[in-house]
Protein backbone atom coordinates (compact mmCIF):
# COMPACT_ATOMS: atom_id res chain seq x y z
CA UNK A 1 179.08 76.19 118.01
CA UNK A 2 178.98 76.73 114.09
CA UNK A 3 178.91 79.53 112.58
CA UNK A 4 176.79 80.91 109.79
CA UNK A 5 179.01 82.52 106.35
CA UNK A 6 178.41 84.54 103.85
CA UNK A 7 180.94 84.13 99.97
CA UNK A 8 180.39 85.23 97.04
CA UNK A 9 181.71 83.87 93.79
CA UNK A 10 182.31 85.73 90.59
CA UNK A 11 182.72 82.61 88.66
CA UNK A 12 180.63 83.57 85.36
CA UNK A 13 179.03 79.87 85.28
CA UNK A 14 178.04 80.02 88.65
CA UNK A 15 177.50 83.92 89.97
CA UNK A 16 175.33 83.37 93.30
CA UNK A 17 175.57 84.34 97.16
CA UNK A 18 176.73 81.12 98.56
CA UNK A 19 175.71 80.41 102.06
CA UNK A 20 177.95 77.95 104.53
CA UNK A 21 178.31 76.65 107.81
CA UNK A 22 181.98 76.26 109.14
CA UNK A 23 182.59 73.70 111.14
CA UNK A 24 183.66 74.39 114.92
CA UNK A 25 185.54 71.19 115.25
CA UNK A 26 189.14 72.24 114.40
CA UNK A 27 188.49 71.21 110.37
CA UNK A 28 188.51 73.50 107.51
CA UNK A 29 186.54 73.77 104.40
CA UNK A 30 183.03 75.14 104.37
CA UNK A 31 179.65 73.09 104.27
CA UNK A 32 177.68 74.61 101.63
CA UNK A 33 174.06 74.66 103.08
CA UNK A 34 171.89 77.70 101.04
CA UNK A 35 172.19 78.70 97.21
CA UNK A 36 170.76 81.60 95.69
CA UNK A 37 172.02 82.02 92.24
CA UNK A 38 172.69 85.03 89.86
CA UNK A 39 169.14 84.80 88.22
CA UNK A 40 166.87 84.29 92.01
CA UNK A 41 166.73 80.88 92.33
CA UNK A 42 166.68 79.83 95.55
CA UNK A 43 168.47 75.62 96.11
CA UNK A 44 169.59 73.55 98.96
CA UNK A 45 172.21 70.99 97.47
CA UNK A 46 171.70 69.33 100.76
CA UNK A 47 167.65 68.66 100.61
CA UNK A 48 166.83 64.79 100.41
CA UNK A 49 166.67 63.61 96.71
CA UNK A 50 166.12 60.06 95.79
CA UNK A 51 165.59 57.47 92.59
CA UNK A 52 165.51 53.79 93.16
CA UNK A 53 164.53 50.97 91.10
CA UNK A 54 164.71 47.23 91.19
CA UNK A 55 168.61 45.67 90.27
CA UNK A 56 166.69 43.23 87.85
CA UNK A 57 165.41 43.86 84.58
CA UNK A 58 162.24 41.89 85.73
CA UNK A 59 161.66 40.37 89.21
CA UNK A 60 158.36 37.94 89.44
CA UNK A 61 155.81 38.90 92.45
CA UNK A 62 154.99 35.68 93.68
CA UNK A 63 154.05 36.42 97.60
CA UNK A 64 150.20 37.50 97.82
CA UNK A 65 148.21 37.14 100.99
CA UNK A 66 147.26 40.25 103.69
CA UNK A 67 149.93 40.61 104.63
CA UNK A 68 152.13 43.56 103.39
CA UNK A 69 155.66 42.41 100.94
CA UNK A 70 158.30 44.42 101.05
CA UNK A 71 159.39 45.47 97.37
CA UNK A 72 163.22 44.92 97.07
CA UNK A 73 164.22 48.53 95.24
CA UNK A 74 168.21 47.51 95.36
CA UNK A 75 169.10 49.88 92.84
CA UNK A 76 170.13 53.98 93.27
CA UNK A 77 169.33 55.95 89.65
CA UNK A 78 170.81 58.67 92.46
CA UNK A 79 170.71 59.68 96.07
CA UNK A 80 171.93 62.87 96.42
CA UNK A 81 172.34 62.53 100.33
CA UNK A 82 172.56 58.84 101.15
CA UNK A 83 168.82 58.42 102.84
CA UNK A 84 167.80 55.60 100.47
CA UNK A 85 169.47 52.62 101.94
CA UNK A 86 169.94 49.23 99.10
CA UNK A 87 169.76 46.87 101.77
CA UNK A 88 166.86 47.49 104.09
CA UNK A 89 165.05 49.20 101.14
CA UNK A 90 164.49 52.20 103.06
CA UNK A 91 164.15 55.66 102.84
CA UNK A 92 164.74 57.94 105.60
CA UNK A 93 163.37 61.26 106.15
CA UNK A 94 166.97 63.56 107.03
CA UNK A 95 164.52 66.53 108.70
CA UNK A 96 160.76 66.91 109.69
CA UNK A 97 159.17 68.46 106.38
CA UNK A 98 157.04 67.68 103.58
CA UNK A 99 158.61 64.60 100.82
CA UNK A 100 156.73 63.96 97.75
CA UNK A 101 156.38 60.07 97.68
CA UNK A 102 155.73 58.51 93.68
CA UNK A 103 156.70 55.87 91.71
CA UNK A 104 155.97 55.00 88.08
CA UNK A 105 155.44 51.05 87.83
CA UNK A 106 155.70 48.61 84.70
CA UNK A 107 153.27 45.21 85.14
CA UNK A 108 153.27 42.65 82.96
CA UNK A 109 152.26 38.80 82.51
CA UNK A 110 150.84 38.12 85.88
CA UNK A 111 148.49 34.88 86.47
CA UNK A 112 145.20 34.82 88.92
CA UNK A 113 144.08 31.25 88.81
CA UNK A 114 141.06 32.11 90.69
CA UNK A 115 138.18 33.93 89.01
CA UNK A 116 136.67 37.17 89.55
CA UNK A 117 138.95 41.02 89.43
CA UNK A 118 142.68 41.02 89.79
CA UNK A 119 143.57 43.37 91.53
CA UNK A 120 146.97 44.58 93.51
CA UNK A 121 148.24 47.79 96.16
CA UNK A 122 150.95 49.23 96.40
CA UNK A 123 151.81 51.91 99.19
CA UNK A 124 154.55 53.57 100.31
CA UNK A 125 154.32 52.55 104.05
CA UNK A 126 155.35 54.65 106.73
CA UNK A 127 157.80 53.49 110.10
CA UNK A 128 156.35 49.90 108.69
CA UNK A 129 152.79 50.69 109.72
CA UNK A 130 150.35 47.57 109.13
CA UNK A 131 147.80 50.76 108.15
CA UNK A 132 148.69 52.48 104.71
CA UNK A 133 146.49 55.70 105.93
CA UNK A 134 149.28 57.92 105.66
CA UNK A 135 148.97 57.34 102.40
CA UNK A 136 146.35 58.92 100.26
CA UNK A 137 145.91 58.92 96.68
CA UNK A 138 145.04 56.33 94.09
CA UNK A 139 147.31 53.81 94.99
CA UNK A 140 145.20 50.79 93.62
CA UNK A 141 146.68 49.42 90.64
CA UNK A 142 143.23 47.06 89.15
CA UNK A 143 145.39 44.87 86.33
CA UNK A 144 144.29 41.80 84.78
CA UNK A 145 146.73 39.86 84.02
CA UNK A 146 145.46 38.03 81.29
CA UNK A 147 146.58 41.21 79.44
CA UNK A 148 149.42 40.47 77.05
CA UNK A 149 150.75 44.22 76.87
CA UNK A 150 152.28 46.20 80.17
CA UNK A 151 150.70 48.03 82.43
CA UNK A 152 152.16 51.31 83.67
CA UNK A 153 150.73 53.27 86.87
CA UNK A 154 151.63 55.88 88.54
CA UNK A 155 151.43 57.45 92.44
CA UNK A 156 152.65 60.95 93.57
CA UNK A 157 151.68 61.98 97.48
CA UNK A 158 153.25 65.03 99.32
CA UNK A 159 153.52 63.03 102.67
CA UNK A 160 155.05 65.32 106.42
CA UNK A 161 157.22 63.04 107.86
CA UNK A 162 159.08 63.36 110.60
CA UNK A 163 162.76 63.62 111.47
CA UNK A 164 164.51 59.99 110.96
CA UNK A 165 160.68 58.25 109.62
CA UNK A 166 161.49 55.37 107.57
CA UNK A 167 159.09 54.79 104.22
CA UNK A 168 159.27 51.61 102.05
CA UNK A 169 156.98 50.41 99.39
CA UNK A 170 154.80 47.30 100.08
CA UNK A 171 152.18 44.92 97.97
CA UNK A 172 149.53 42.82 98.07
CA UNK A 173 146.93 41.74 96.74
CA UNK A 174 145.12 38.89 95.12
CA UNK A 175 147.09 37.62 92.13
CA UNK A 176 149.36 34.52 92.06
CA UNK A 177 151.91 36.42 90.42
CA UNK A 178 153.27 39.41 88.75
CA UNK A 179 156.00 40.66 87.16
CA UNK A 180 157.62 44.54 88.15
CA UNK A 181 159.77 45.48 85.37
CA UNK A 182 163.22 46.60 87.19
CA UNK A 183 165.98 49.13 85.69
CA UNK A 184 164.82 52.16 83.56
CA UNK A 185 161.56 50.91 83.27
CA UNK A 186 159.95 51.27 87.04
CA UNK A 187 160.85 54.07 89.14
CA UNK A 188 160.33 55.09 92.66
CA UNK A 189 161.15 58.42 93.93
CA UNK A 190 162.01 60.57 97.14
CA UNK A 191 162.38 64.37 97.19
CA UNK A 192 162.20 66.78 99.96
CA UNK A 193 160.09 69.86 98.80
CA UNK A 194 160.00 71.58 102.52
């Protein structure tokens, strides 16, 4: 069983009260769990925060059918608590709570051979559910691939996740192909907010 400790630092650049957990396994050192800064801000350094993208500067999405396809989010901008896996492209909730999940996506240069409206959907899918009913908000990107300029699409929602729930971004639509920009142009994020 661990012990709850409290310490005060007089360092002028980081004055504040630090709450830490002292390990009970014989090891030394403390794990900071909560900090109240000298200006009154409450910080939880271990709350999950991750921002990810595609490693390639652009990726052509060409698999469009009735099933959802996983986006290969294989490059991290940051991941402060190691909650995103770049091998299976999943964010795993470290504890039950509320999470802000969203994206800013740059799309361009797609094709559609059939006539009619062109459309695609981007969803944060929870635990592999085929029905993304837990994903609410404007998650339909209505994009005409004949456009020669970038299409910027944003999504953000507060979702309640249970501990070990995982989230992965998927897409589907009626296009033949579309280009999604990677690097600094497209970002997907996961922030624990409570």
